[in-house]
Short mmCIF file of C-alpha atoms and ligand atoms in Angstrom, two decimals:
data_model
loop_
_atom_site.label_atom_id
_atom_site.label_comp_id
_atom_site.label_asym_id
_atom_site.label_seq_id
_atom_site.Cartn_x
_atom_site.Cartn_y
_atom_site.Cartn_z
CA UNK A 1 9.82 84.44 -2.20
CA UNK A 2 10.33 82.46 1.63
CA UNK A 3 10.49 85.34 4.39
CA UNK A 4 13.55 84.07 5.91
CA UNK A 5 16.23 86.54 6.99
CA UNK A 6 19.41 86.65 4.60
CA UNK A 7 23.14 87.29 5.09
CA UNK A 8 25.03 88.50 2.47
CA UNK A 9 28.64 87.34 3.26
CA UNK A 10 31.62 89.17 0.63
CA UNK A 11 34.62 86.98 0.90
CA UNK A 12 36.53 88.73 -1.34
CA UNK A 13 36.22 91.21 1.24
CA UNK A 14 38.01 88.88 3.82
CA UNK A 15 40.22 88.49 1.63
CA UNK A 16 40.51 92.20 1.06
CA UNK A 17 40.81 92.80 4.26
CA UNK A 18 43.42 89.61 5.00
CA UNK A 19 45.69 91.90 2.36
CA UNK A 20 45.26 95.14 4.58
CA UNK A 21 46.39 93.56 7.82
CA UNK A 22 49.36 91.83 5.66
CA UNK A 23 50.23 94.95 3.63
CA UNK A 24 50.56 96.91 6.90
CA UNK A 25 52.88 94.58 8.91
CA UNK A 26 55.23 94.12 6.09
CA UNK A 27 57.89 91.75 8.25
CA UNK A 28 55.28 89.44 10.16
CA UNK A 29 53.27 86.61 8.72
CA UNK A 30 49.08 87.44 9.10
CA UNK A 31 47.00 83.97 10.32
CA UNK A 32 43.60 84.60 10.79
CA UNK A 33 41.52 84.18 13.64
CA UNK A 34 38.56 81.47 12.23
CA UNK A 35 36.85 80.07 15.87
CA UNK A 36 33.26 79.78 16.37
CA UNK A 37 32.08 79.18 12.97
CA UNK A 38 34.05 81.63 11.48
CA UNK A 39 32.91 84.45 14.20
CA UNK A 40 29.62 82.94 12.44
CA UNK A 41 29.27 83.70 9.54
CA UNK A 42 30.79 79.82 8.15
CA UNK A 43 34.54 79.03 8.89
CA UNK A 44 35.13 76.48 5.77
CA UNK A 45 33.79 79.37 3.77
CA UNK A 46 36.02 81.95 4.98
CA UNK A 47 38.92 79.29 5.94
CA UNK A 48 39.55 78.81 1.69
CA UNK A 49 38.90 81.92 0.96
CA UNK A 50 41.54 83.25 3.08
CA UNK A 51 43.71 79.52 2.40
CA UNK A 52 43.08 81.00 -1.25
CA UNK A 53 44.43 84.91 -0.26
CA UNK A 54 47.33 82.84 0.61
CA UNK A 55 46.68 82.99 4.96
CA UNK A 56 48.65 79.69 6.29
CA UNK A 57 48.41 79.57 9.87
CA UNK A 58 44.49 79.56 11.64
CA UNK A 59 43.40 79.45 15.43
CA UNK A 60 40.37 77.86 16.55
CA UNK A 61 39.08 77.82 19.87
CA UNK A 62 37.98 73.71 19.75
CA UNK A 63 39.51 70.28 18.17
CA UNK A 64 36.19 69.99 16.19
CA UNK A 65 36.49 73.37 14.66
CA UNK A 66 39.51 73.13 13.56
CA UNK A 67 38.65 69.63 12.16
CA UNK A 68 36.35 71.73 9.74
CA UNK A 69 39.18 73.80 8.77
CA UNK A 70 41.20 70.97 7.44
CA UNK A 71 39.08 69.48 5.98
CA UNK A 72 38.20 72.49 4.27
CA UNK A 73 41.87 73.60 3.50
CA UNK A 74 44.17 70.75 3.23
CA UNK A 75 47.16 69.07 4.79
CA UNK A 76 49.35 72.52 4.56
CA UNK A 77 48.50 75.23 6.83
CA UNK A 78 49.05 75.29 10.34
CA UNK A 79 46.47 74.90 12.79
CA UNK A 80 45.99 75.85 16.23
CA UNK A 81 44.14 75.72 19.14
CA UNK A 82 43.47 78.63 21.01
CA UNK A 83 41.53 76.77 24.27
CA UNK A 84 43.77 73.46 24.41
CA UNK A 85 44.01 70.11 24.74
CA UNK A 86 42.30 68.04 26.74
CA UNK A 87 43.37 64.43 26.70
CA UNK A 88 40.57 62.93 26.17
CA UNK A 89 40.90 64.47 22.67
CA UNK A 90 44.64 63.77 21.87
CA UNK A 91 44.01 61.69 19.37
CA UNK A 92 41.78 64.40 17.61
CA UNK A 93 45.02 66.45 17.01
CA UNK A 94 47.62 63.80 15.36
CA UNK A 95 44.63 62.02 13.65
CA UNK A 96 43.75 65.72 11.85
CA UNK A 97 47.84 67.50 12.44
CA UNK A 98 46.10 69.70 15.09
CA UNK A 99 48.00 72.66 17.02
CA UNK A 100 47.79 72.96 20.70
CA UNK A 101 48.61 75.89 22.15
CA UNK A 102 49.33 75.07 25.39
CA UNK A 103 47.66 77.31 28.55
CA UNK A 104 47.27 76.02 31.46
CA UNK A 105 49.88 73.98 33.62
CA UNK A 106 47.57 70.73 33.22
CA UNK A 107 48.04 71.34 29.46
CA UNK A 108 51.98 70.92 29.39
CA UNK A 109 51.32 67.55 31.48
CA UNK A 110 48.93 66.17 28.45
CA UNK A 111 50.58 66.96 25.97
CA UNK A 112 54.49 66.73 26.86
CA UNK A 113 53.41 63.59 28.96
CA UNK A 114 51.33 62.17 25.49
CA UNK A 115 54.47 62.54 23.20
CA UNK A 116 52.24 65.14 21.11
CA UNK A 117 54.58 64.86 17.91
CA UNK A 118 52.27 68.04 16.73
CA UNK A 119 54.21 71.32 16.19
CA UNK A 120 52.12 73.99 20.00
CA UNK A 121 52.01 76.72 20.83
CA UNK A 122 53.08 78.30 24.72
CA UNK A 123 50.48 80.96 25.66
CA UNK A 124 51.58 83.23 28.39
CA UNK A 125 49.43 85.40 31.14
CA UNK A 126 51.14 88.83 30.65
CA UNK A 127 48.36 91.22 32.46
CA UNK A 128 44.82 89.29 31.06
CA UNK A 129 43.50 87.25 33.86
CA UNK A 130 41.94 85.23 31.55
CA UNK A 131 43.59 82.23 30.03
CA UNK A 132 47.64 82.13 29.77
CA UNK A 133 50.47 80.40 32.14
CA UNK A 134 51.35 81.61 34.73
CA UNK A 135 55.32 83.62 34.18
CA UNK A 136 56.45 81.99 37.10
CA UNK A 137 56.45 78.30 34.83
CA UNK A 138 58.85 80.33 31.89
CA UNK A 139 62.11 79.15 32.94
CA UNK A 140 60.81 75.42 33.51
CA UNK A 141 59.46 76.03 29.72
CA UNK A 142 62.05 77.20 28.39
CA UNK A 143 64.31 74.78 30.01
CA UNK A 144 62.44 72.10 28.27
CA UNK A 145 62.14 74.11 25.33
CA UNK A 146 65.96 74.41 24.57
CA UNK A 147 65.64 69.60 25.24
CA UNK A 148 62.96 68.11 23.53
CA UNK A 149 59.76 69.77 24.08
CA UNK A 150 60.08 73.17 21.44
CA UNK A 151 57.28 75.56 20.67
CA UNK A 152 56.97 76.04 17.16
CA UNK A 153 55.28 80.12 18.75
CA UNK A 154 55.14 81.55 21.88
CA UNK A 155 52.26 83.64 22.50
CA UNK A 156 50.24 85.98 24.61
CA UNK A 157 46.74 88.56 24.38
CA UNK A 158 46.56 91.94 24.74
CA UNK A 159 43.30 93.34 27.09
CA UNK A 160 43.13 96.42 25.68
CA UNK A 161 44.59 96.88 22.23
CA UNK A 162 41.72 99.12 21.07
CA UNK A 163 43.92 102.04 23.54
CA UNK A 164 47.61 102.20 21.67
CA UNK A 165 47.98 104.58 24.82
CA UNK A 166 46.36 102.58 27.53
CA UNK A 167 49.62 101.86 30.22
CA UNK A 168 48.22 97.85 29.98
CA UNK A 169 48.88 97.38 26.45
CA UNK A 170 52.41 98.52 26.63
CA UNK A 171 52.61 96.80 30.17
CA UNK A 172 51.74 93.71 28.24
CA UNK A 173 54.57 94.26 25.33
CA UNK A 174 57.70 94.44 28.09
CA UNK A 175 55.73 91.96 29.77
CA UNK A 176 55.73 89.61 26.76
CA UNK A 177 59.78 90.80 25.37
CA UNK A 178 60.31 89.87 28.65
CA UNK A 179 59.46 86.16 27.96
CA UNK A 180 60.39 86.10 23.99
CA UNK A 181 63.70 85.94 25.57
CA UNK A 182 63.36 82.89 27.07
CA UNK A 183 63.04 81.18 23.75
CA UNK A 184 65.55 82.88 20.86
CA UNK A 185 65.12 81.06 17.11
CA UNK A 186 60.90 80.81 18.39
CA UNK A 187 58.66 82.78 16.16
CA UNK A 188 56.28 85.00 18.69
CA UNK A 189 52.42 86.40 18.32
CA UNK A 190 50.88 89.15 20.46
CA UNK A 191 48.57 91.05 18.11
CA UNK A 192 44.36 90.02 17.40
CA UNK A 193 42.93 92.68 15.27
CA UNK A 194 42.77 95.70 18.08
CA UNK A 195 47.23 94.62 18.17
CA UNK A 196 47.38 95.00 14.71
CA UNK A 197 46.31 98.98 14.46
CA UNK A 198 49.30 99.57 17.08
CA UNK A 199 52.20 99.18 14.53
CA UNK A 200 55.30 97.05 13.94
CA UNK A 201 56.59 96.90 17.60
CA UNK A 202 53.36 94.45 18.22
CA UNK A 203 53.29 92.26 15.15
CA UNK A 204 55.82 90.36 15.97
CA UNK A 205 56.02 87.13 13.82
CA UNK A 206 52.69 85.96 13.11
CA UNK A 207 49.61 87.80 13.81
CA UNK A 208 46.08 86.49 14.90
CA UNK A 209 42.92 88.93 13.60
CA UNK A 210 39.60 87.86 13.73
CA UNK A 211 36.84 90.31 13.81
CA UNK A 212 39.01 93.08 11.36
CA UNK A 213 38.71 89.76 8.58
CA UNK A 214 34.91 89.67 9.22
CA UNK A 215 34.19 93.92 8.89
CA UNK A 216 34.11 94.74 12.85
CA UNK A 217 37.07 96.63 13.32
CA UNK A 218 37.84 99.96 11.91
CA UNK A 219 39.31 100.63 8.23
CA UNK A 220 37.92 97.11 7.25
CA UNK A 221 35.93 96.35 3.82
CA UNK A 222 31.80 94.87 5.02
CA UNK A 223 31.78 91.47 4.97
CA UNK A 224 28.24 90.66 5.86
CA UNK A 225 25.53 92.23 4.95
CA UNK A 226 22.18 91.58 6.69
CA UNK A 227 18.70 92.07 5.05
CA UNK A 228 15.26 91.58 6.23
CA UNK A 229 11.95 91.60 4.91
CA UNK A 230 8.84 93.18 6.11
CA UNK A 231 5.79 91.29 6.71
CA UNK A 232 3.06 93.15 7.31
CA UNK A 233 2.29 97.37 7.07
CA UNK A 234 0.16 99.11 9.58
CA UNK A 235 0.08 102.91 10.70
CA UNK A 236 -0.50 104.36 13.90
CA UNK A 237 -2.84 107.01 15.78
CA UNK A 238 -1.00 109.48 18.74
CA UNK A 239 -1.21 107.34 21.98
CA UNK A 240 -1.39 104.05 20.40
CA UNK A 241 1.85 101.88 21.31
CA UNK A 242 3.75 98.82 19.43
CA UNK A 243 4.99 94.97 20.99
CA UNK A 244 5.19 93.88 24.34
CA UNK A 245 5.44 95.62 27.55
CA UNK A 246 3.85 98.36 24.82
CA UNK A 247 7.72 100.54 25.17
CA UNK A 248 7.00 102.42 22.88
CA UNK A 249 3.91 105.71 22.78
CA UNK A 250 3.06 107.37 19.13
CA UNK A 251 3.53 110.98 19.20
CA UNK A 252 2.73 111.36 15.93
CA UNK A 253 1.01 109.74 13.57
CA UNK A 254 3.33 106.86 12.31
CA UNK A 255 3.48 103.87 9.10
CA UNK A 256 5.40 101.22 10.95
CA UNK A 257 6.38 98.27 9.30
CA UNK A 258 6.94 94.42 10.41
CA UNK A 259 9.82 92.50 10.11
CA UNK A 260 10.63 88.94 9.67
CA UNK A 261 13.35 88.94 12.14
CA UNK A 262 13.73 88.68 15.67
CA UNK A 263 16.25 87.30 19.03
CA UNK A 264 15.81 83.93 18.07
CA UNK A 265 17.64 84.94 14.35
CA UNK A 266 20.32 87.22 16.43
CA UNK A 267 18.75 90.75 16.48
CA UNK A 268 18.90 91.22 20.15
CA UNK A 269 16.50 92.68 22.15
CA UNK A 270 18.71 95.47 23.26
CA UNK A 271 17.96 96.50 19.64
CA UNK A 272 14.81 97.93 21.09
CA UNK A 273 13.34 101.26 20.74
CA UNK A 274 17.50 101.61 19.97
CA UNK A 275 18.69 100.09 16.19
CA UNK A 276 18.21 100.76 13.36
CA UNK A 277 17.43 99.45 9.61
CA UNK A 278 17.63 101.14 6.46
CA UNK A 279 14.35 101.02 3.92
CA UNK A 280 15.05 103.51 0.81
CA UNK A 281 18.41 104.69 2.37
CA UNK A 282 16.55 105.93 5.17
CA UNK A 283 17.47 105.09 9.22
CA UNK A 284 13.90 103.49 10.19
CA UNK A 285 14.55 102.93 13.95
CA UNK A 286 13.24 99.74 16.15
CA UNK A 287 10.66 100.71 18.18
CA UNK A 288 8.97 98.44 21.09
CA UNK A 289 10.80 95.23 21.50
CA UNK A 290 11.78 93.24 19.52
CA UNK A 291 10.62 89.76 19.69
CA UNK A 292 10.98 85.91 18.82
CA UNK A 293 10.57 86.21 15.02
CA UNK A 294 9.58 89.44 14.47
CA UNK A 295 10.54 92.98 14.87
CA UNK A 296 9.27 96.73 14.36
CA UNK A 297 9.87 99.58 13.39
CA UNK A 298 9.14 102.91 12.43
CA UNK A 299 8.99 103.39 8.10
CA UNK A 300 7.24 107.02 8.13
CA UNK A 301 10.18 108.36 6.89
CA UNK A 302 10.07 106.29 4.10
CA UNK A 303 6.09 104.97 3.73
CA UNK A 304 6.10 104.46 -0.55
CA UNK A 305 8.59 102.25 -0.10
CA UNK A 306 6.67 100.46 3.23
CA UNK A 307 5.09 97.30 1.47
CA UNK A 308 4.78 93.47 2.14
CA UNK A 309 7.90 91.71 0.80
CA UNK A 310 10.32 94.16 0.61
CA UNK A 311 13.46 94.10 2.26
CA UNK A 312 15.28 95.89 4.48
CA UNK A 313 19.14 96.27 5.25
CA UNK A 314 20.27 95.52 9.19
CA UNK A 315 23.63 95.07 8.66
CA UNK A 316 25.97 96.50 5.83
CA UNK A 317 27.28 99.00 4.03
CA UNK A 318 24.31 101.59 5.17
CA UNK A 319 23.75 100.17 8.66
CA UNK A 320 27.19 99.85 9.53
CA UNK A 321 27.76 96.51 12.10
CA UNK A 322 30.36 98.76 14.52
CA UNK A 323 27.45 101.53 15.03
CA UNK A 324 25.08 99.48 15.04
CA UNK A 325 26.76 97.12 17.75
CA UNK A 326 27.20 100.40 19.71
CA UNK A 327 24.13 101.25 19.47
CA UNK A 328 22.41 97.97 20.83
CA UNK A 329 25.08 97.96 23.18
CA UNK A 330 27.65 95.05 22.15
CA UNK A 331 30.19 94.76 19.91
CA UNK A 332 30.68 93.62 16.63
CA UNK A 333 31.53 89.62 17.90
CA UNK A 334 28.63 89.32 19.11
CA UNK A 335 26.35 90.63 16.93
CA UNK A 336 27.64 88.67 14.33
CA UNK A 337 27.87 85.21 16.52
CA UNK A 338 24.57 85.49 16.97
CA UNK A 339 23.41 85.03 13.43
CA UNK A 340 21.17 82.16 14.24
CA UNK A 341 21.32 78.86 12.64
CA UNK A 342 17.46 80.17 10.21
CA UNK A 343 19.17 83.26 8.81
CA UNK A 344 19.97 81.61 5.39
CA UNK A 345 23.44 82.37 4.58
CA UNK A 346 25.12 83.65 1.16
CA UNK A 347 28.16 83.76 -0.03
CA UNK A 348 29.21 86.30 -3.22
CA UNK A 349 32.50 85.57 -4.40
C1 PLP B 401 39.77 85.60 19.63
C2 PLP B 401 41.20 85.42 19.88
C3 PLP B 401 41.71 86.29 18.84
C4 PLP B 401 41.69 87.20 17.46
O1 PLP B 401 40.39 88.07 18.09
P1 PLP B 401 40.26 89.81 17.44
O2 PLP B 401 40.28 90.93 18.61
O3 PLP B 401 38.59 89.19 16.30
O4 PLP B 401 41.12 89.77 16.05
C5 PLP B 401 43.81 86.16 19.16
N1 PLP B 401 44.01 85.73 20.02
C6 PLP B 401 43.13 85.03 20.65
C7 PLP B 401 43.87 84.66 22.40
C8 PLP B 401 42.58 85.34 20.78
O5 PLP B 401 41.51 84.40 21.98
#
């Protein structure tokens, strides 16, 4: 036995999440966003599972991520690089048949001047003000598209997709439709996971879900189980405290278990005195501060099971990813991508 925390990644759940999204948008292609090493779960394994499920369009953030995915899934699928091309990396796009997502005038120039023959996307900003070409570029780029620089995809990104009635979401849809009109016959894409839940108006030709594939959005199957081992167990008396800064003081006698898991593994310090772990079906609160390699839970409710070597669930069917993220004041995305290199990843197929 090792004390190392273990993450089990259920690849059939990834596939079933993809199939569910695909069934919801029958008229559209369902792609997959696998950036940040497949949201921390392993881009190679996750992409292989999605390819086997039928996915043929993938999105990464960087070219080097795309190269790893290309090696895993072969030459057929299209792989878009969301953060786009830079001159020094142009050869990577040709060598590995990668598709740039062009989001700045500099990237457009880089791609057009380099005469890259790979398919490429144009990404327009419809109000998020993060990354996307300004609407003022639409007419020049639609002229270029009608000549020799025809994109394979025109896209934009929603800022408030979690909220269907948000006026911004409705405004972005309208603005995207107006842009789309300038690119007749070219496939369009607007929806991330949240956009996929907004219904057929948002699906266009291709959707780009990420977090919903990995179980971090509503109505998804659980993909990730994170378990940690109990290292030691001890009793405390009223008035005693636990951990750095003595941030939790006990009012009553309690039994504590120290886990071999800390912020270096991705258990953020914001779990301190907020998150829970599950022992024998009982939620056991984190007490005191999470430290680098250790964290302490109050196992009074499951005292008979609290033994060195026993496993507790920190993420999984019972320790729900979205609920844990919310307790820790963050989002499912950050919890998954924070899982450290020390956490052993095992795959269930
Ligand atoms: C990350 C990202 C996605 C996927 O977003 P989710 O919320 O994880 O579904 C889709 N499109 C773009 C442009 C992104 O940056």
